[in-house]
Coordinates of C-alpha atoms and ligand atoms in Angstrom, one line a residue:
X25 CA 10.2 -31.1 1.1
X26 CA 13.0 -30.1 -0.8
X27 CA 15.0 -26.7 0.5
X28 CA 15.1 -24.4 -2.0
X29 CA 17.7 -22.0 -0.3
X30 CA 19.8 -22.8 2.4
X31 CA 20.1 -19.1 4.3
X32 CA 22.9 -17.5 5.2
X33 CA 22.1 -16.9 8.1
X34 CA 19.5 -17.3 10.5
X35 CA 17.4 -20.7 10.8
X36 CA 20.1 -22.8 11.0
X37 CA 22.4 -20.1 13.7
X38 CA 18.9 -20.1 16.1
X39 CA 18.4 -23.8 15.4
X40 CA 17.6 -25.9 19.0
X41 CA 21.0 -27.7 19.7
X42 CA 19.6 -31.1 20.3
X43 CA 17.9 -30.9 16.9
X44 CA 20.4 -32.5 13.7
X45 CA 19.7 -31.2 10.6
X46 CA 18.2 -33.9 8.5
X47 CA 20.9 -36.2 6.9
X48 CA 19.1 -36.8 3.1
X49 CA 17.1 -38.9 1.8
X50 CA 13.0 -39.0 2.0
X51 CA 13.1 -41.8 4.6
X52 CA 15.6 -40.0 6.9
X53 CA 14.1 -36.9 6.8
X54 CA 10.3 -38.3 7.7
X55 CA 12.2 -39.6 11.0
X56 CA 14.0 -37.1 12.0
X57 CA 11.3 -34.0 13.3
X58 CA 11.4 -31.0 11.0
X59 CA 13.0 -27.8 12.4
X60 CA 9.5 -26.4 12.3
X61 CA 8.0 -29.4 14.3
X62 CA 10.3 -28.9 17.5
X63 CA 10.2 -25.4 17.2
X64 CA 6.3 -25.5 17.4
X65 CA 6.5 -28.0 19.7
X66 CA 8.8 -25.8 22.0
X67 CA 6.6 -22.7 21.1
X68 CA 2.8 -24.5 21.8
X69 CA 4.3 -25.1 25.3
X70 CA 5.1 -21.2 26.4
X71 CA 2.6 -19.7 24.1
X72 CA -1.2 -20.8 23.2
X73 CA -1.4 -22.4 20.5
X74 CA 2.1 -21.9 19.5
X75 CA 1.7 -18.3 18.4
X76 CA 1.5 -14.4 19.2
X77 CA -2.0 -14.0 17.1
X78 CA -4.5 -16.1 16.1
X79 CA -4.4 -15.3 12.8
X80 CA -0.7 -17.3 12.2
X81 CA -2.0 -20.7 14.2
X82 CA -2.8 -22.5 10.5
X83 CA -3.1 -26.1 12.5
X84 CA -0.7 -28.2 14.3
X85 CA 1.1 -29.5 10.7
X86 CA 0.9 -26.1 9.0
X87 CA 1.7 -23.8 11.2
X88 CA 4.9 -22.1 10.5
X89 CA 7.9 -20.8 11.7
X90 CA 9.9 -18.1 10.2
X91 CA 13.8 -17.6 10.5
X92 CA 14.4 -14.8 8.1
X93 CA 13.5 -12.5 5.8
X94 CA 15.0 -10.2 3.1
X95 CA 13.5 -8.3 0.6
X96 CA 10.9 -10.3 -0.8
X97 CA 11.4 -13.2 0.5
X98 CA 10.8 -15.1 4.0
X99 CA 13.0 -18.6 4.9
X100 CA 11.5 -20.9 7.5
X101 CA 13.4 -23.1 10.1
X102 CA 13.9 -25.8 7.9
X103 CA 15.9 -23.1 5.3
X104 CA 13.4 -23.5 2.6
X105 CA 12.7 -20.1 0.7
X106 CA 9.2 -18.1 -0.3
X107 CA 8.6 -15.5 -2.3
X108 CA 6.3 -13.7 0.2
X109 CA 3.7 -12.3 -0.4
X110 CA 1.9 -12.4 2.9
X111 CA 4.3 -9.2 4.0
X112 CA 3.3 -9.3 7.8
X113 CA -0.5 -9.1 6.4
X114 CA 0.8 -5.7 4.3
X115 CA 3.1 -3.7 6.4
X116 CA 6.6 -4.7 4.3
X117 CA 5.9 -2.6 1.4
X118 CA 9.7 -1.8 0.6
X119 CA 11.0 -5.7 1.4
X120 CA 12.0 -7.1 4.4
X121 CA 15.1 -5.8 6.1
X122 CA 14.9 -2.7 3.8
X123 CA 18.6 -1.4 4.2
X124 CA 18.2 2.3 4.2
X125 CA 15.3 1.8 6.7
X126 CA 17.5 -0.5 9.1
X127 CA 20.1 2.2 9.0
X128 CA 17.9 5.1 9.8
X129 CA 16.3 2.8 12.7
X130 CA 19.9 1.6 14.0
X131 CA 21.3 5.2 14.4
X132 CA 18.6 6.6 15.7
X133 CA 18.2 4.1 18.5
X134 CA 22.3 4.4 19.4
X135 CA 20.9 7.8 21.3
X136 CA 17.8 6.4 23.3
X137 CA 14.2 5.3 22.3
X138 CA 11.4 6.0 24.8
X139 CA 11.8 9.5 26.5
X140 CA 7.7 10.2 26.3
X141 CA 8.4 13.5 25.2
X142 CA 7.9 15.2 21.7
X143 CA 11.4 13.8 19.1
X144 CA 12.8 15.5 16.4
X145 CA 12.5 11.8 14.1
X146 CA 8.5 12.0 14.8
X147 CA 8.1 15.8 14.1
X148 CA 9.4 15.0 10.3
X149 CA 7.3 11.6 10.3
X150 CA 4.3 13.5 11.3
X151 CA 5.1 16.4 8.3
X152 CA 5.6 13.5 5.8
X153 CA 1.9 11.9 7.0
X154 CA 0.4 15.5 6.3
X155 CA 2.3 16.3 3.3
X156 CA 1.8 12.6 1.6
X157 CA -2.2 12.1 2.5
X158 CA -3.0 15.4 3.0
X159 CA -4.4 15.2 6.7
X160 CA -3.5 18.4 8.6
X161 CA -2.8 17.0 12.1
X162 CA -1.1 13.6 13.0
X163 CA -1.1 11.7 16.6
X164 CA 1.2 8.7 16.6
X165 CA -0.5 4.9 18.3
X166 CA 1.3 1.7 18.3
X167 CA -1.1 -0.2 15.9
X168 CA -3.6 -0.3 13.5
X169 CA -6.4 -1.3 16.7
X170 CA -4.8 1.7 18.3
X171 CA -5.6 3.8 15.5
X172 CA -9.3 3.0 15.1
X173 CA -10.0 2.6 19.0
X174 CA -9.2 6.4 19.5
X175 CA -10.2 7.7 16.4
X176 CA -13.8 6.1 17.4
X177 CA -13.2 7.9 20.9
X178 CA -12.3 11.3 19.4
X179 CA -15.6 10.7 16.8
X180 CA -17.9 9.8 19.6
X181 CA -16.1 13.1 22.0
X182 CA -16.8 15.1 19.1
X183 CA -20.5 14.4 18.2
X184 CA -21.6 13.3 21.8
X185 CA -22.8 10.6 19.9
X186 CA -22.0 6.7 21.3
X187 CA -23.4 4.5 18.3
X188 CA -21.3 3.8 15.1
X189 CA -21.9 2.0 12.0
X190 CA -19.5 -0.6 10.5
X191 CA -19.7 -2.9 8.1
X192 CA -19.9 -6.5 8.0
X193 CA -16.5 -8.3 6.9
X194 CA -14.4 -5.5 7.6
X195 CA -11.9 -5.9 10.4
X196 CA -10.8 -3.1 12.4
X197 CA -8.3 -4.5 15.1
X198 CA -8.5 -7.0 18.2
X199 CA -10.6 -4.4 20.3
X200 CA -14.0 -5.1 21.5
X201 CA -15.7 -2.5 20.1
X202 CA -14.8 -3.4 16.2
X203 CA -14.6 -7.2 16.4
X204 CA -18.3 -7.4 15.2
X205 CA -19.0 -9.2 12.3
X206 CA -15.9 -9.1 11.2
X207 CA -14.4 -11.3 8.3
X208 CA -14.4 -14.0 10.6
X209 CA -18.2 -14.2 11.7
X210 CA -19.9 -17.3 10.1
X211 CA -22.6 -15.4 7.1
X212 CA -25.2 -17.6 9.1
X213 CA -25.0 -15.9 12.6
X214 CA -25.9 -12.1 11.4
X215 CA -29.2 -12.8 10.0
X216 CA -31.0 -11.2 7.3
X217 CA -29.3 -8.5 5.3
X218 CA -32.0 -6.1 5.8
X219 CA -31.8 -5.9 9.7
X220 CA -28.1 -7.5 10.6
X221 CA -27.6 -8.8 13.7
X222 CA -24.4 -8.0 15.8
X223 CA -22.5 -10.8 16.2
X224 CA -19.0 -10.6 19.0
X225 CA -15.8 -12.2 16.6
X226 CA -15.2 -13.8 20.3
X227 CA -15.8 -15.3 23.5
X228 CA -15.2 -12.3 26.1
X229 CA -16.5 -9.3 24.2
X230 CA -19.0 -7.4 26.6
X231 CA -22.6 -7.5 25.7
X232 CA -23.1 -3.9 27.2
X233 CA -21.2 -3.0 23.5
X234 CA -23.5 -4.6 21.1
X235 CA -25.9 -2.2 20.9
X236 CA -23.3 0.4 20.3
X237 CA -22.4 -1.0 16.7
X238 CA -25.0 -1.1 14.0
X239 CA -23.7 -3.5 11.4
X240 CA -24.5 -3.1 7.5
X241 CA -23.7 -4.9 4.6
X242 CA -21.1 -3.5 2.8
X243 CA -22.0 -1.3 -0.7
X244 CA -25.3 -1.3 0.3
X245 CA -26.7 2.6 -0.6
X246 CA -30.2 1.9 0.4
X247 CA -29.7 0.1 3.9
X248 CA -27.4 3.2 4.8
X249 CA -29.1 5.7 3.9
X250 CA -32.2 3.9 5.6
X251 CA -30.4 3.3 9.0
X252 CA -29.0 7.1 8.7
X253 CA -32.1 8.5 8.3
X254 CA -33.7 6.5 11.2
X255 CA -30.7 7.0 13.5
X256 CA -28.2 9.4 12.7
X257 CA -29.1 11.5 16.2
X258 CA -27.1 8.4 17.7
X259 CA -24.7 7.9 15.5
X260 CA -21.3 9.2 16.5
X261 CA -19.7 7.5 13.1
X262 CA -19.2 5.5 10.2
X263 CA -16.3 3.4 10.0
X264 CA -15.0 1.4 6.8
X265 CA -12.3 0.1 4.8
X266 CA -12.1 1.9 1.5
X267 CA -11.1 -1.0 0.1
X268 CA -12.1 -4.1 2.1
X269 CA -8.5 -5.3 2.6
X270 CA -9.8 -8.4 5.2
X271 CA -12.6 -9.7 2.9
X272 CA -10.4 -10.3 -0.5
X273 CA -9.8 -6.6 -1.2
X274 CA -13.6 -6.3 -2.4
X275 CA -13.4 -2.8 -4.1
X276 CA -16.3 -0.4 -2.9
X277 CA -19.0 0.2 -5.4
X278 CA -18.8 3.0 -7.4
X279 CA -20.1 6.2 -5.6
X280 CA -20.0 4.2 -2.3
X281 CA -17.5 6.7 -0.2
X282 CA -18.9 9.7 -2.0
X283 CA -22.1 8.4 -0.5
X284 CA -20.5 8.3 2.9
X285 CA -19.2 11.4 2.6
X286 CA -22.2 12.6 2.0
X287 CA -24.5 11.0 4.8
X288 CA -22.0 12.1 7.2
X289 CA -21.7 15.6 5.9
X290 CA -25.6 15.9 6.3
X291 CA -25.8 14.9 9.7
X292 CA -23.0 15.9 11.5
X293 CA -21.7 11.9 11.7
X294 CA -17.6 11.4 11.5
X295 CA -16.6 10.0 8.6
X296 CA -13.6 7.0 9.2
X297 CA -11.1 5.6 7.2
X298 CA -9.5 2.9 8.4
X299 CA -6.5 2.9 6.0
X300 CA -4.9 0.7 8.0
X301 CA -3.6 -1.7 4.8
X302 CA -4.4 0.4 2.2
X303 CA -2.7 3.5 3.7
X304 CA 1.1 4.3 2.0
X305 CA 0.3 1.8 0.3
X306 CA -2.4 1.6 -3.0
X307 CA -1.2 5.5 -3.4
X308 CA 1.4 7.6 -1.9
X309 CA -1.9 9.1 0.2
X310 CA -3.4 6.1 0.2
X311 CA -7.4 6.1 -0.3
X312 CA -8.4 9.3 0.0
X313 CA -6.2 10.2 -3.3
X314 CA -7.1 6.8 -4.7
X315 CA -10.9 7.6 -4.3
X316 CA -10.5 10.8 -4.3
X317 CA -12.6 11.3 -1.2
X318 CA -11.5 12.7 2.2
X319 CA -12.5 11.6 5.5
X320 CA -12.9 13.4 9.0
X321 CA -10.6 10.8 10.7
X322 CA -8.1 8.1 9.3
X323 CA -6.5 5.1 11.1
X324 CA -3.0 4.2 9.8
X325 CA -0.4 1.9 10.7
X326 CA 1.3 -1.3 8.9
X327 CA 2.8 0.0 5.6
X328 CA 3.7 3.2 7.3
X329 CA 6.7 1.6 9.1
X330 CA 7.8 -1.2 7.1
X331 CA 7.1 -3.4 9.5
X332 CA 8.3 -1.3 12.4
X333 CA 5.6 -1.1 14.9
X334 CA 3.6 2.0 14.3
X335 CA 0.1 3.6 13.4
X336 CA -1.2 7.0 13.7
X337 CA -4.8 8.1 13.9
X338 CA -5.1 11.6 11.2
X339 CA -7.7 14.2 10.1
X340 CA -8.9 17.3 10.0
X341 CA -7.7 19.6 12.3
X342 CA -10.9 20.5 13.1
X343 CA -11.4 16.7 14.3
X344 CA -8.1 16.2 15.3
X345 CA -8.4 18.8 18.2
X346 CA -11.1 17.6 19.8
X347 CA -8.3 15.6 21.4
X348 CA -7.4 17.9 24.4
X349 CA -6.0 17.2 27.7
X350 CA -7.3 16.5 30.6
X351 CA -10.5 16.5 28.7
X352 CA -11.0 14.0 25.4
X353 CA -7.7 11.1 25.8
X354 CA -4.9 9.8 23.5
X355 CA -1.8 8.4 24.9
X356 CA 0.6 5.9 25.2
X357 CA 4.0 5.0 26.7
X358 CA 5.1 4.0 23.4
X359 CA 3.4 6.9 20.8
X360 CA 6.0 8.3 18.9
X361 CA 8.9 6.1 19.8
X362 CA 12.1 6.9 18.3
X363 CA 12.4 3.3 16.6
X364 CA 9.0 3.3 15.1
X365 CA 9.1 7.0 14.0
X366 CA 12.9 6.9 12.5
X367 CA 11.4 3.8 10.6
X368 CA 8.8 5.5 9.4
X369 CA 10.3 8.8 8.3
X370 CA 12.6 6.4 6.4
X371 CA 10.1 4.6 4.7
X372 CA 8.0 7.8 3.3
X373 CA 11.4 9.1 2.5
X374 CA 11.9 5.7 -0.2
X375 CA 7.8 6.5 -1.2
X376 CA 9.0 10.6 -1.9
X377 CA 11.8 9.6 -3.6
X378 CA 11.7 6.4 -5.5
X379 CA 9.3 4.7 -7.9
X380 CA 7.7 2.8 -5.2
X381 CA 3.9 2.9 -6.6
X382 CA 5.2 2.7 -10.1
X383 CA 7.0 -0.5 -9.5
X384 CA 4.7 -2.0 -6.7
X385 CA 1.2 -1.5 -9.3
X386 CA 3.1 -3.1 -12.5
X387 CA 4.5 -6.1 -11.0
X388 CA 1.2 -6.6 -9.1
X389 CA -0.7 -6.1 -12.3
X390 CA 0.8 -8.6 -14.5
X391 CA 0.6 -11.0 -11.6
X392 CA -3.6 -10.5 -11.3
X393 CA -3.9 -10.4 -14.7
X394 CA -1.8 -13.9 -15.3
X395 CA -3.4 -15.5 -12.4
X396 CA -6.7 -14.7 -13.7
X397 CA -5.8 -16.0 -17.2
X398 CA -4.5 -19.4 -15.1
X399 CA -7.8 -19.3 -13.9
X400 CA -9.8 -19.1 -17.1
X401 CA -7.5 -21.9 -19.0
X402 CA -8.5 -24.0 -16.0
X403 CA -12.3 -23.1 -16.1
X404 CA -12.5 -22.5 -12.4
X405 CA -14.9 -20.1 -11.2
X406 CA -12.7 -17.1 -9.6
X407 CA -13.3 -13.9 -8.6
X408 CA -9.4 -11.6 -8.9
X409 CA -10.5 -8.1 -6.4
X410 CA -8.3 -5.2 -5.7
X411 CA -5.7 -3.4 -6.8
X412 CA -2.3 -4.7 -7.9
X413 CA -0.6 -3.7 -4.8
X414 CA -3.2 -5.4 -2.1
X415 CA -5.4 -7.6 -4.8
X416 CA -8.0 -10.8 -3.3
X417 CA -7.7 -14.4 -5.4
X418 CA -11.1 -16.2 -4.4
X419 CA -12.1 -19.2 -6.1
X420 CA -15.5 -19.9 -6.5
X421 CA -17.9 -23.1 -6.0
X422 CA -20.6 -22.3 -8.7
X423 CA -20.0 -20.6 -12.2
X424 CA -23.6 -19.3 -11.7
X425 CA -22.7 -17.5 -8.5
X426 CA -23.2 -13.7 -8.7
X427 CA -20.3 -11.9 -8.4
X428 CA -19.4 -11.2 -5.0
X429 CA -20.4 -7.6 -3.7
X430 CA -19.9 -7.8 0.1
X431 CA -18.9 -10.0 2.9
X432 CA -22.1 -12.1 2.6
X433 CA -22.1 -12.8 -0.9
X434 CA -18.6 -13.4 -0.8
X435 CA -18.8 -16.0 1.8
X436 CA -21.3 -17.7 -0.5
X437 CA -19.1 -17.7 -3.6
X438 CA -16.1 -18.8 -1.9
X439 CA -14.8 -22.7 -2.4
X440 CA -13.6 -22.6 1.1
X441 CA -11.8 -26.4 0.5
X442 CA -10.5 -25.4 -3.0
X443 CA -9.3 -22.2 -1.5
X444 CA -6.9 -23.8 0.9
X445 CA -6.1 -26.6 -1.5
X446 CA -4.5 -23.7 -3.7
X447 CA -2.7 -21.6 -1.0
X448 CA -0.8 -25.2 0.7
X449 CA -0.3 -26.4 -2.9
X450 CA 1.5 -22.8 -3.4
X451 CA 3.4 -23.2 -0.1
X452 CA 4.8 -26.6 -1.2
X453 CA 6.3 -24.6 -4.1
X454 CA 7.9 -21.9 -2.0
X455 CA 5.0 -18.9 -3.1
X456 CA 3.6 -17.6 0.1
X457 CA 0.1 -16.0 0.0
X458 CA -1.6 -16.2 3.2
X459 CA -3.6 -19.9 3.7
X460 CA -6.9 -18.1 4.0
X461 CA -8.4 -16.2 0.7
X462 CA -9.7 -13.4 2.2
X463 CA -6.2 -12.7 3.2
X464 CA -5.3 -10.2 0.1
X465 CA -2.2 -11.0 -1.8
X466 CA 0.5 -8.2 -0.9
X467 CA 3.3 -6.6 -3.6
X468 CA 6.2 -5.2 -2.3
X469 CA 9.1 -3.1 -4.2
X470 CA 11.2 -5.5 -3.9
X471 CA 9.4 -8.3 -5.7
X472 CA 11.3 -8.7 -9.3
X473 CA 9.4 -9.7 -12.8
X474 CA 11.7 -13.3 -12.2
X475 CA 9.4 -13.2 -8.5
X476 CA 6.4 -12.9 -11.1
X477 CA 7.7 -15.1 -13.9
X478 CA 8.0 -18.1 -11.1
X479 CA 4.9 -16.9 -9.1
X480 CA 3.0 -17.5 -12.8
X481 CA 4.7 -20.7 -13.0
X482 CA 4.0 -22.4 -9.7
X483 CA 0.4 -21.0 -9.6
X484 CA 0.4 -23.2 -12.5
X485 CA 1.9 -26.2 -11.2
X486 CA -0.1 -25.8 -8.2
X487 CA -3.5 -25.6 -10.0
X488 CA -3.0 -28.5 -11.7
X489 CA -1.9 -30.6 -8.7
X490 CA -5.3 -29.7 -7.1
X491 CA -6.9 -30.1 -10.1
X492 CA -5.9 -34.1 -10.7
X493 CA -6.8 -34.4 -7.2
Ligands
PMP26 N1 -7.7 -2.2 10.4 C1 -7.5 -3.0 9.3 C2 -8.1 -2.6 8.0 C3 -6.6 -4.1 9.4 O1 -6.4 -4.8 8.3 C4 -6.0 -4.4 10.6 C5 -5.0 -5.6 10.7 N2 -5.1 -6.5 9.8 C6 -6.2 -3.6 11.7 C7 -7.1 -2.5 11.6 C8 -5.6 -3.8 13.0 O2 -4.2 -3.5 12.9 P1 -3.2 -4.1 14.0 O3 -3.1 -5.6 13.7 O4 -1.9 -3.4 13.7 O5 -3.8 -3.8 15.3

């Protein structure tokens, strides 16, 4: 494969030593190992399968390893460049190595991270949260599974209530409460739609927890307000994805939150967001202004920090203080670290005073809308979800198929083959979506219309490779 960019820095700097560069020529460079082959190699012996989350382990030839990034684009080991659209799955919403966050993060740290005491840098992150998204009350996590495991604690403190509702093909974090028919759980295994059958994401999830979730179909009004009715006494809360940012950024129906909002309102259930990708990121205060609708409880993280580690659970105040200690728990050593914070007060700082949105929903527009045209001059069935800055590309196996609706419909539509035909043949020609479709395709600020222009181009290309084939 041809290197599009040799980086400046980086792969070639962290390179093994015993590994030579290859010397030119197709022949010479299929026997001498990639970069990206020892690397693995070196990396499947210390760590399973060769990565930190199962999500990145794409198969023992397409797995890959990263060297660099900046702005909007990621290099690998072997130097070759992608415009990257992937963005950590969403949190780089400025670009990688954003500058003016680097500098906020490098002089905060020169005076100490971790003291596990209240900073100066998270008091103003914490007033930017409120002031952005409208939440009175902030509490800072680590994570995005953070974020939704103790905002489900403080729902369930608040209503005495242990059962929750979620829905099927939205993904919540690696925590054994949520990972229930997540995006990941085979359409098969959960049964009918009408009475859903919990089904663990994994091998080690206690079965003590299943009867704690009720799953629904997603956008379905009647099986809510069905299962409401019959059991909101034991429901402590409903928990969704306004936008369902882990089953190709399937929008929600209109009237679907309102109807949450309402169910929840009516019977004393706690109402939350996970905002987790679509938080500081689809608006300034993310779904709640996009929708218009305002939950009890919302989990943040990713986009909040640029990539920085960092999420935050907010709400109410009402909800929020149902945290208290001694009596309802939140903590951890690393809540509110000054890295993570001064990165995130930077980041909000670009969003209050920069065209971020603006930018971020034109680019990401003209690229749905030229990708669906690539779609209809090549008369393949294709669904295009979302919203410009978080939008889902599925192609589909039948032209007949309904259009997709939830996770289960969805699954149905999906050319699961075709899908992953288009997302290596895009990898080949340095664009970077994630390999799976239900993986949304991420804008950043940094993206240019030239990132579009050759995004339009190789989307071509790359349809008509898999196309002949
Ligand atoms: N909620 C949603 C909607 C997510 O998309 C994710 C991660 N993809 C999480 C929670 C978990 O976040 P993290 O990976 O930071 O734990």
């Amino acid at each position: 494969m041809e290197n599009l960019e040799t980086p400046a820095v980086g792969s070639m700097a962290s390179a093994p030593a015993e590994v030579k560069a290859p010397a030119g020529g197709a022949q010479h460079a299929r026997a001498v190992p990639t970069q990206r082959a020892q690397w693995f190699a070196r990396a499947s012996r210390v760590m399973p399968w060769g990565v930190s989350s199962n999500f990145r382990y794409w198969g023992e030839k397409d797995t890959m390893v990263i060297a660099r990034g900046k702005g909007a684009y990621v290099w690998d080991v072997d130097g070759k460049r992608y415009i990257d659209y992937r963005l950590g799955f969403g949190p780089v919403i400025l670009g990688h190595a954003y500058d003016a966050v680097n500098a906020a993060v490098v002089e905060a740290m020169q005076d100490g991270n971790v003291f596990a005491m209240t900073n100066v840098y998270e008091v103003r992150a914490a007033e930017a949260i409120c002031r952005m998204t409208g939440v009175d009350q902030v509490r800072f996590t680590n994570s995005g599974a953070e974020s939704t495991m103790h905002a489900l604690r403080i729902a369930r403190a608040h209503t005495g209530r242990e059962r929750f509702i979620k829905f099927e093909g939205c993904y919540h974090g690696a925590h054994d409460h949520v990972m229930w028919n997540t995006s990941t759980t085979p359409v098969s295994a959960m049964g009918s739609r009408r009475s859903p059958i919990p089904v663990p994401t994994s091998s080690g999830i206690p079965s003590a927890l299943r009867d704690r979730v009720i799953p629904l179909p997603f956008n379905d009004f009647e099986m809510l307000e069905r299962t409401v009715r019959d059991h909101w006494h034991e429901v402590a809360a409903i928990l969704v994805e306004p936008i369902m940012g882990n089953s190709a950024s399937m929008m929600p129906a209109p009237g679907w939150l309102e109807f949450i909002r309402r169910l929840c309102d009516a019977h004393g259930i706690v109402m939350i967001m996970d905002e987790v990708k679509t938080g500081f990121r689809i608006a300034p205060g993310g779904a709640q202004q996009f929708f218009n609708v305002r939950a009890d409880l919302v989990a943040y993280a990713k986009a909040m920090g640029n990539g920085f580690p960092i999420g935050a659970i907010g709400g109410r105040r009402e909800f929020m203080m149902t945290i208290e200690p001694g009596a309802v728990g939140h903590g951890g050593t690393y809540c509110g670290n000054v890295v993570s914070v001064a990165a995130c007060e930077a980041t909000l700082r670009v969003m209050e005073t920069e065209p971020v949105f603006e930018v971020i929903n034109q680019r990401g527009a003209r690229l749905m809308s030229g990708i669906r045209q690539l779609l209809e001059r090549y008369n393949l069935p294709h669904v295009i979800m979302g919203v410009p800055s978080m939008f889902g590309v599925c192609i589909g196996n039948s032209e007949n198929a309904p259009t997709p609706y939830d996770y289960r419909s969805l699954s149905r539509f999906a050319d699961e083959d075709l899908n992953w035909r288009f997302a290596r043949a895009l990898h080949q020609r340095g664009i970077l979506p994630d390999i799976d479709y239900q993986e949304p395709w991420f804008l950043c600020y940094a993206h240019s219309e030239a990132d579009m222009d050759e995004t339009l181009a190789r989307c071509e290309d790359a349809l008509r490779e898999i196309l002949r084939a």
